[in-house]
Coordinates of C-alpha atoms and ligand atoms in Angstrom, one line a residue:
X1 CA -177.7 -135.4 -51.8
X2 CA -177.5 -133.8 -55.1
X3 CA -174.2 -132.7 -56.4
X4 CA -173.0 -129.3 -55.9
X5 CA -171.4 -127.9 -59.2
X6 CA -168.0 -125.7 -58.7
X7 CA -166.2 -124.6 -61.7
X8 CA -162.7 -123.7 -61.3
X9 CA -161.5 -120.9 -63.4
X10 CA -157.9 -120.4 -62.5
X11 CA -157.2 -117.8 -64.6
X12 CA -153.3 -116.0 -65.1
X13 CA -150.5 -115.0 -63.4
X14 CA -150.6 -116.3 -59.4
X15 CA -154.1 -117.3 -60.6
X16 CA -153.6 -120.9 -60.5
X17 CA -150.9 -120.9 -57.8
X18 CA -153.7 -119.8 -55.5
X19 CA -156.2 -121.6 -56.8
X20 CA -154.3 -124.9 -56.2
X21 CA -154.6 -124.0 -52.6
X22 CA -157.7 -123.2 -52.4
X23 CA -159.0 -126.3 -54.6
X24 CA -156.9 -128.3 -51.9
X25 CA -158.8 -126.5 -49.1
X26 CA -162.1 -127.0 -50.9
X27 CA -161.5 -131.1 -51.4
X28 CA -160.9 -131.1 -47.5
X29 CA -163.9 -128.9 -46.3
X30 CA -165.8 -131.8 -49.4
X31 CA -164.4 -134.7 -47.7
X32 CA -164.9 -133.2 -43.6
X33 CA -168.4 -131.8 -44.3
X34 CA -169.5 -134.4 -47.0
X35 CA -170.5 -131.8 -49.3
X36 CA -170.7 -134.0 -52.6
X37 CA -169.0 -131.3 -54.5
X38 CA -167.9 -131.7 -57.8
X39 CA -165.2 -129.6 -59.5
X40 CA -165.2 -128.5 -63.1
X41 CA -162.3 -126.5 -65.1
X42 CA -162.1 -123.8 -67.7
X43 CA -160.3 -120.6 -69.2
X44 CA -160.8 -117.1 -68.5
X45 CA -158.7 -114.1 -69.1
X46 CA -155.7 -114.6 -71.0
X47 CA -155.7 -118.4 -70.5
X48 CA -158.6 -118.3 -72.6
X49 CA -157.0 -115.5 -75.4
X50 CA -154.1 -118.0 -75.4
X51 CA -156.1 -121.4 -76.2
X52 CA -159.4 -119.6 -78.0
X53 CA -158.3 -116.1 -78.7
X54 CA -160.9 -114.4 -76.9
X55 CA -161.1 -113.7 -73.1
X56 CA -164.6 -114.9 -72.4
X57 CA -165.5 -118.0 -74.6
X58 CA -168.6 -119.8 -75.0
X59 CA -167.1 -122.7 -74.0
X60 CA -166.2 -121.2 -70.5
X61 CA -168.9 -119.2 -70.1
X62 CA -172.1 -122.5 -71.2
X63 CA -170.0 -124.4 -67.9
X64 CA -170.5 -121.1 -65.8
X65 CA -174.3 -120.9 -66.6
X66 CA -175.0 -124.8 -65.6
X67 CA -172.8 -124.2 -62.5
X68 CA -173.7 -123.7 -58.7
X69 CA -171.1 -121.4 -58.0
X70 CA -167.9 -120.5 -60.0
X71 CA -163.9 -119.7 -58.4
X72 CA -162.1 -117.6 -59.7
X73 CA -158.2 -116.5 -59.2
X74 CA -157.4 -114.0 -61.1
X75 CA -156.6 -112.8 -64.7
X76 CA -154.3 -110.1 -66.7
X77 CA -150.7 -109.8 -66.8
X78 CA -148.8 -107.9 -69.2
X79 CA -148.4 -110.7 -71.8
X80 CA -151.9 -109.6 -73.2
X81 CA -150.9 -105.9 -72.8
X82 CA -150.5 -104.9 -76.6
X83 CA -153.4 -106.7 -78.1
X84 CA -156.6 -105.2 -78.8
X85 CA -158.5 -103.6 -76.1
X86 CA -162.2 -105.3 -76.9
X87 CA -159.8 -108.7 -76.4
X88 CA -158.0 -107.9 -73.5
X89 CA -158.1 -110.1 -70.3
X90 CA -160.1 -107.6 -67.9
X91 CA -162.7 -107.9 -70.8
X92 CA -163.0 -112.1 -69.6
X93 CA -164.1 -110.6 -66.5
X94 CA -166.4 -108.2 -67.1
X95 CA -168.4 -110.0 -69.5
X96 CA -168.9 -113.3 -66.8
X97 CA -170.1 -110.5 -64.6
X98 CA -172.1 -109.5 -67.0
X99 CA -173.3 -112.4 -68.8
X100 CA -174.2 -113.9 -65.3
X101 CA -176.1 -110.9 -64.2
X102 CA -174.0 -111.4 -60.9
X103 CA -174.8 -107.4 -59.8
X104 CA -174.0 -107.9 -56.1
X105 CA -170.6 -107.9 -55.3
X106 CA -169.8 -108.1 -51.6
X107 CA -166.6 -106.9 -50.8
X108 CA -166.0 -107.6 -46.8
X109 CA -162.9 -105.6 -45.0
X110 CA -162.4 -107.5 -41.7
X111 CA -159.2 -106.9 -40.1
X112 CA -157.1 -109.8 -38.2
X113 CA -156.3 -109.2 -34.9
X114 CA -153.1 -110.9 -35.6
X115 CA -152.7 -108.6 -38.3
X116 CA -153.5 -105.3 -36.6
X117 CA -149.7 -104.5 -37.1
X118 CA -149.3 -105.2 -40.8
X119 CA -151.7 -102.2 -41.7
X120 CA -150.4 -99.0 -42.9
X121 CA -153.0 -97.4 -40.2
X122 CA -152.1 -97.4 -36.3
X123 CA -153.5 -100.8 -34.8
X124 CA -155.8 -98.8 -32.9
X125 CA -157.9 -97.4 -35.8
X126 CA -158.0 -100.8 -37.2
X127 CA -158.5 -103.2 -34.9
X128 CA -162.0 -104.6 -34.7
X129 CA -162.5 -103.5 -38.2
X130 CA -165.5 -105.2 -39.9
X131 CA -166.6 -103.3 -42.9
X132 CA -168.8 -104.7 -45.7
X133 CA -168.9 -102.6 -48.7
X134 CA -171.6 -103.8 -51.6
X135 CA -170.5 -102.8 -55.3
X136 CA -173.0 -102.8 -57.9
X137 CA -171.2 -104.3 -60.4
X138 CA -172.8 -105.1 -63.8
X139 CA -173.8 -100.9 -64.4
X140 CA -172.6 -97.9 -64.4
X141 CA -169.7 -96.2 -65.9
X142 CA -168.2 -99.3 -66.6
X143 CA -171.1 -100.5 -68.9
X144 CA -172.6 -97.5 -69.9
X145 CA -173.0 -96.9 -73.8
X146 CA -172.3 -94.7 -75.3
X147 CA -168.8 -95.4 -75.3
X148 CA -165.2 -95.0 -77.1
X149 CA -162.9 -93.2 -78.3
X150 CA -163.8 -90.8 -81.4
X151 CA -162.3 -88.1 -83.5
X152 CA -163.3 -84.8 -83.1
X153 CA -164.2 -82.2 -86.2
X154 CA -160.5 -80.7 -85.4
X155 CA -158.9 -83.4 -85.8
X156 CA -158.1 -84.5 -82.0
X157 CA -159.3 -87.5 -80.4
X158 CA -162.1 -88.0 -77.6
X159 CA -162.2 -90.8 -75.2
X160 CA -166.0 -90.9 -73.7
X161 CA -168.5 -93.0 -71.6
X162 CA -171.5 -92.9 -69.8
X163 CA -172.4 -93.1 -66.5
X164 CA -176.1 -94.2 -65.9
X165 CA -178.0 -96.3 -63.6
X166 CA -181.9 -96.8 -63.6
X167 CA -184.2 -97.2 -60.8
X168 CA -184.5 -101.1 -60.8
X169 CA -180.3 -101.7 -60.8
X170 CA -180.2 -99.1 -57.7
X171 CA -183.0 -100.1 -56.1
X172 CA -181.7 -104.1 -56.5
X173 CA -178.3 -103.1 -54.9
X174 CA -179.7 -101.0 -52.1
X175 CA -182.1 -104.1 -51.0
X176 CA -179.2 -106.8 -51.1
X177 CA -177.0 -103.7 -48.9
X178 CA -180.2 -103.3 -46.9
X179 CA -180.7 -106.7 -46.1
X180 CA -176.7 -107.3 -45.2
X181 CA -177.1 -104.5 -42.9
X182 CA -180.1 -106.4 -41.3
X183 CA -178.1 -108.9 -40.2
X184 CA -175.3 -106.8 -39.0
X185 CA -175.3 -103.6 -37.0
X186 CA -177.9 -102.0 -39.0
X187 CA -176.2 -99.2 -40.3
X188 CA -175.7 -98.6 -44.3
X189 CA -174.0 -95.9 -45.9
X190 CA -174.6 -95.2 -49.3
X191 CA -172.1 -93.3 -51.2
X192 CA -172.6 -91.0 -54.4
X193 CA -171.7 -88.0 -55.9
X194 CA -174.6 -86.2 -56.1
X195 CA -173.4 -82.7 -55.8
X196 CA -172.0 -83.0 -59.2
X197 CA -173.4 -86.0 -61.3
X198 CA -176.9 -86.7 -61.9
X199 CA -177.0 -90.6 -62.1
X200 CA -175.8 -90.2 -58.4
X201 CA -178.7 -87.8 -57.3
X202 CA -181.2 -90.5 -58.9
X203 CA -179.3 -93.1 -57.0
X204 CA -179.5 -91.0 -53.6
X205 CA -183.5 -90.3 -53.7
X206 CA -184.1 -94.8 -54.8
X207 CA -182.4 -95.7 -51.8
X208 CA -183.5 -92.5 -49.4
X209 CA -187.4 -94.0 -50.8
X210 CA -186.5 -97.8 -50.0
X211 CA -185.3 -96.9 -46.0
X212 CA -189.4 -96.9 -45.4
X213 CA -189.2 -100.9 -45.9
X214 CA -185.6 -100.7 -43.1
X215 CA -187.0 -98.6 -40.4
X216 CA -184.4 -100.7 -38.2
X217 CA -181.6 -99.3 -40.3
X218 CA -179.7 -96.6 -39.7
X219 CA -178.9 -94.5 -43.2
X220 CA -176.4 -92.1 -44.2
X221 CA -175.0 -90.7 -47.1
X222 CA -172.0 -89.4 -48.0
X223 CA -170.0 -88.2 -51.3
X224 CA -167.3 -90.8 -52.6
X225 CA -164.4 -88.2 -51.9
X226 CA -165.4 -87.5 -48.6
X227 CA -166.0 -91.4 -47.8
X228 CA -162.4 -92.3 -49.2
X229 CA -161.2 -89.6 -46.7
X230 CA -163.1 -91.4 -43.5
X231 CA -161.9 -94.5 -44.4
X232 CA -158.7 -93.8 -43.6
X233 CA -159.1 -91.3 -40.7
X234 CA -162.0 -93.1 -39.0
X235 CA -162.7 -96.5 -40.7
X236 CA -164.7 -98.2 -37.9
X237 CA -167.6 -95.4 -38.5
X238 CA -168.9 -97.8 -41.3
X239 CA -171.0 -101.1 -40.9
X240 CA -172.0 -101.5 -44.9
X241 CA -171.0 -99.3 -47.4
X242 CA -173.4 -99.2 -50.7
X243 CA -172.2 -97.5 -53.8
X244 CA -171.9 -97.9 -57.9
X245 CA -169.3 -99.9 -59.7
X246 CA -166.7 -97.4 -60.3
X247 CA -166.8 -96.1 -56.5
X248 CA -166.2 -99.3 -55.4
X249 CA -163.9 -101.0 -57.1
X250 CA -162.1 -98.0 -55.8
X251 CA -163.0 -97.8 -52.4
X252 CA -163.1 -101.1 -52.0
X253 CA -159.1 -101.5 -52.6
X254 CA -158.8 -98.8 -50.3
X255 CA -160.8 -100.6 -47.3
X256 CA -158.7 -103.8 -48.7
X257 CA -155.5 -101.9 -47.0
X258 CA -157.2 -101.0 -43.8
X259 CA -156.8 -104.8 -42.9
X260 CA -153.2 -105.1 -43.6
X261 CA -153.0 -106.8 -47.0
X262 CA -155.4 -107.2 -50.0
X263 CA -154.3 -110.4 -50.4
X264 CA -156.1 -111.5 -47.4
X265 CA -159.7 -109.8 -48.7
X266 CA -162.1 -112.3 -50.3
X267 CA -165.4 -111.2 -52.9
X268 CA -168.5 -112.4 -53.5
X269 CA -170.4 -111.3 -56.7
X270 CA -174.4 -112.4 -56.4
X271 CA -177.3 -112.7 -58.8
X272 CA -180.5 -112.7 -58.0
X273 CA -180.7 -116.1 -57.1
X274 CA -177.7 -116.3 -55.1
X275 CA -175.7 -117.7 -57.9
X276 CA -172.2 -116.8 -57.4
X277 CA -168.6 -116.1 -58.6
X278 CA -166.1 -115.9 -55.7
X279 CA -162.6 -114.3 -56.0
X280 CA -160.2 -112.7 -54.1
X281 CA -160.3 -109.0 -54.8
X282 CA -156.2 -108.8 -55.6
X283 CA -155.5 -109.1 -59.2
X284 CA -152.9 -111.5 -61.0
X285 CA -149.8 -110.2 -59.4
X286 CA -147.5 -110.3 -62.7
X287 CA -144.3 -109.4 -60.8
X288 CA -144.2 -112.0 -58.1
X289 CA -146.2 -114.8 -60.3
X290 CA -144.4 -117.9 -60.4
X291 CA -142.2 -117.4 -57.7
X292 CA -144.4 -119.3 -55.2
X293 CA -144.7 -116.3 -52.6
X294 CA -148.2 -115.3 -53.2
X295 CA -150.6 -115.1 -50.1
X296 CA -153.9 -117.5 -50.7
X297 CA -155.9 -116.5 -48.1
X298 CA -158.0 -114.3 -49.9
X299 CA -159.0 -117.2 -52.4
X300 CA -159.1 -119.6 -49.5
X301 CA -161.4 -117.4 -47.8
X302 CA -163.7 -116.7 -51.2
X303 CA -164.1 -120.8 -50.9
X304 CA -165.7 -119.7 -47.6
X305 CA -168.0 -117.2 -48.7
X306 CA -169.0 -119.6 -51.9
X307 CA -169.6 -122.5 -49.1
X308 CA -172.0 -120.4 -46.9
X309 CA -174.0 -118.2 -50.0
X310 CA -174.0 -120.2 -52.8
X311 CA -173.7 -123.9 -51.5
X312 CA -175.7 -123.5 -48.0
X313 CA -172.9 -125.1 -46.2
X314 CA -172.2 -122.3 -43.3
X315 CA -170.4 -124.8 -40.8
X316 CA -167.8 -126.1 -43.0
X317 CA -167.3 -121.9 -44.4
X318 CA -166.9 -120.9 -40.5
X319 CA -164.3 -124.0 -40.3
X320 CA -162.4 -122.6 -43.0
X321 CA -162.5 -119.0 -41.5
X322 CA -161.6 -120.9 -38.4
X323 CA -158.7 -122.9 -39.6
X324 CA -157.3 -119.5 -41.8
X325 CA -157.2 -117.4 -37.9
X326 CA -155.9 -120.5 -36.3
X327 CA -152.5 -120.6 -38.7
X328 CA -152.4 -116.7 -38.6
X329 CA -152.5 -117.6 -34.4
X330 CA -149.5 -120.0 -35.1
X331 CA -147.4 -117.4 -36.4
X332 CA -147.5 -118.2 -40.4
X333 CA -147.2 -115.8 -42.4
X334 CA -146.9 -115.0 -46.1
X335 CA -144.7 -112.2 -47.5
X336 CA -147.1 -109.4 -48.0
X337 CA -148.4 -109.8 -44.3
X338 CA -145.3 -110.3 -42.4
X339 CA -143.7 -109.0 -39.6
X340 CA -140.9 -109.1 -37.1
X341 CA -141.0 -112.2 -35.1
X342 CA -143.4 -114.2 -37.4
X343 CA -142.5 -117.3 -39.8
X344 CA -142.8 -116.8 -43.6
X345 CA -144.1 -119.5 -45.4
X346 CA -144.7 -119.9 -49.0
X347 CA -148.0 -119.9 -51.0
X348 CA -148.0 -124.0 -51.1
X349 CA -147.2 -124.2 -47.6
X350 CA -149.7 -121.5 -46.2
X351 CA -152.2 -123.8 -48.3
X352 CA -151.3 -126.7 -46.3
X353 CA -151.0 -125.3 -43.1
X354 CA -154.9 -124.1 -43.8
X355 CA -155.8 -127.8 -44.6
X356 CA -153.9 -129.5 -41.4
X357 CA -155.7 -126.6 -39.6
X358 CA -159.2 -127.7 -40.6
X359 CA -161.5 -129.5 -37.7
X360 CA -165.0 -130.5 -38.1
X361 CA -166.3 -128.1 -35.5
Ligands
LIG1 C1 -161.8 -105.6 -59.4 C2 -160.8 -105.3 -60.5 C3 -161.6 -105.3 -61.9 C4 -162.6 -104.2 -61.8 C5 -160.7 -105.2 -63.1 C6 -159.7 -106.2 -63.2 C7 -161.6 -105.2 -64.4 O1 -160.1 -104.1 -60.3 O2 -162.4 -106.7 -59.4 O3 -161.9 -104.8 -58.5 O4 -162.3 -103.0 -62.0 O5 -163.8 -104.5 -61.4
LIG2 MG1 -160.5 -103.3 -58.4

């Protein structure tokens, strides 16, 4: 069997507290499954300001391209606060995304049963919840040039940037939500703004044309203020969620709270090709970084969705998705998920409990 290339980027902060657990899950699932994986390390974020003053360097980024699918923690903190805002950790991650084309980011909210009581919504309107939203996420306003911050004739600055997507990045986005939807309960939502911005009534017709080639699916619409609304009066309305970048980075933190934590929520983020980079969708966590307290799950679970889209290995993903509800059944729980009655472990000993949990079938 030919090797299957990982590359590791831990990244700041609880990045590589995580991503020590997650690697440890990953050598398991390798050894169980026989997966002939091989891991590779580098920088990104600050990690990579720190040892090559930039966020995203060539060195990093050359692995990336010759890899099969990347992990990644998590990067920023407020050690890289004050320096220059092109150099800036956040920066690391946009241009991977970028430079990797990786367009499709598939954000799923599934709520725990065990869990049903750590959400800020009443267990009734959560339980069951399995949501899927699908972020474009190399366009938009986040890309869009022109761009800055200029000064005006009087004298006062203007921050500015554009928001534009063409036809083939929405139609690209709208097929991979299409297609998830296909294989779940058929029903897509697509969110915009198209009562006020433009961009958004292009983006509303493309994927209004492409339900022709989905006759199975059902499609809706609905504005981004009013979809932030139903998702927290009537979440389980939604099957898969499509929307631009800047929508759903937003709602997609939003559906991350339904389920009780956002450190339990996993990403993938999907070229063409199925390339990926997998991360959880929390960020570094500054305040509780080093303290050993930080919930892995969502990283552990991103090695799940990297082992069933990127690395064809689905039994040894739904092992790991196994083994994760099997310790939540047992009672463990980290910080940010715990409750009354309920043990709280550690970030190193939720890891393990995940790897003495893992069973061939
Ligand atoms: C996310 C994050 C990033 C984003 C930041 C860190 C640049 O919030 O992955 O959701 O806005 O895409
Ligand atoms: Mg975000």
């Amino acid at each position: 069997m030919t090797s299957r290339k990982v590359l590791v980027l831990p990244g700041d902060n609880i990045g590589p507290e995580i991503m020590q657990e997650a690697v440890k899950v990953l050598q398991r699932a390798n050894e169980l499954f026989d997966l002939n994986i091989s891991l590779d390390y580098a920088e990104l974020g600050g990690a990579a300001i720190d040892l090559y003053g930039e966020p995203c360097p060539e060195a990093s980024l050359s692995k990336a391209k010759y890899a099969d699918a990347i992990l990644l923690g998590a990067v920023g903190g407020p050690k890289w606060d004050n320096i220059d805002r092109q150099l800036r950790p956040e920066k690391g991650l946009l241009a991977i995304r970028s430079a990797l084309d990786l367009f499709g980011n598939l954000r799923p909210a599934i709520m725990y049963p065990q869990l049903a009581h750590a959400s800020s919504l009443k267990p009734d309107l959560v339980s069951g919840l399995d949501i899927l939203i699908v972020r474009e996420l190399v366009g938009g306003i986040y890309f869009g040039e022109p761009r800055g911050i200029r000064v005006l004739e009087d004298g006062q600055r203007e921050g500015y940037n554009t928001y534009k997507y063409n036809e083939s990045e929405i139609e690209r986005i709208a097929r991979m939500a299409f297609e998830a939807a296909m294989v779940r309960d058929k029903k897509l939502c697509s969110v915009d703004k198209s009562n006020v911005l433009e961009a958004t009534v292009l983006w509303r017709e493309v994927v209004s044309d492409m339900a022709v080639d989905y006759p199975e699916v059902e499609l809706s619409h609905m504005y981004v203020d009013n979809a932030a609304m139903q998702l927290v009066k009537e979440p389980k309305q939604f099957d898969v969620i499509v929307t631009g970048n800047m929508f759903g980075d937003i709602l997609s933190d939003t559906a991350a709270m339904l389920t009780g934590s956002i450190g339990m929520l996993p990403s993938a983020s999907l070229d063409k090709n199925g390339v990926g980079m997998y991360e959880p969708c929390h960020g570094s966590a500054p305040d509780i970084a080093g303290l050993g307290v930080a919930n892995p799950l969502a990283t552990i679970l991103s090695v799940a969705m990297m082992l069933r889209y990127s690395l064809k290995a689905p039994e040894a993903a739904v092992a790991i998705e196994n083994a994760v509800s099997c310790v939540l059944d047992s009672g463990f729980r980290t910080s940010d998920i715990h409750t009354e009655g309920m043990t709280m472990v550690g970030t190193v000993a939720m890891g393990d409990a995940v790897v003495a949990a893992l069973r061939l079938s």
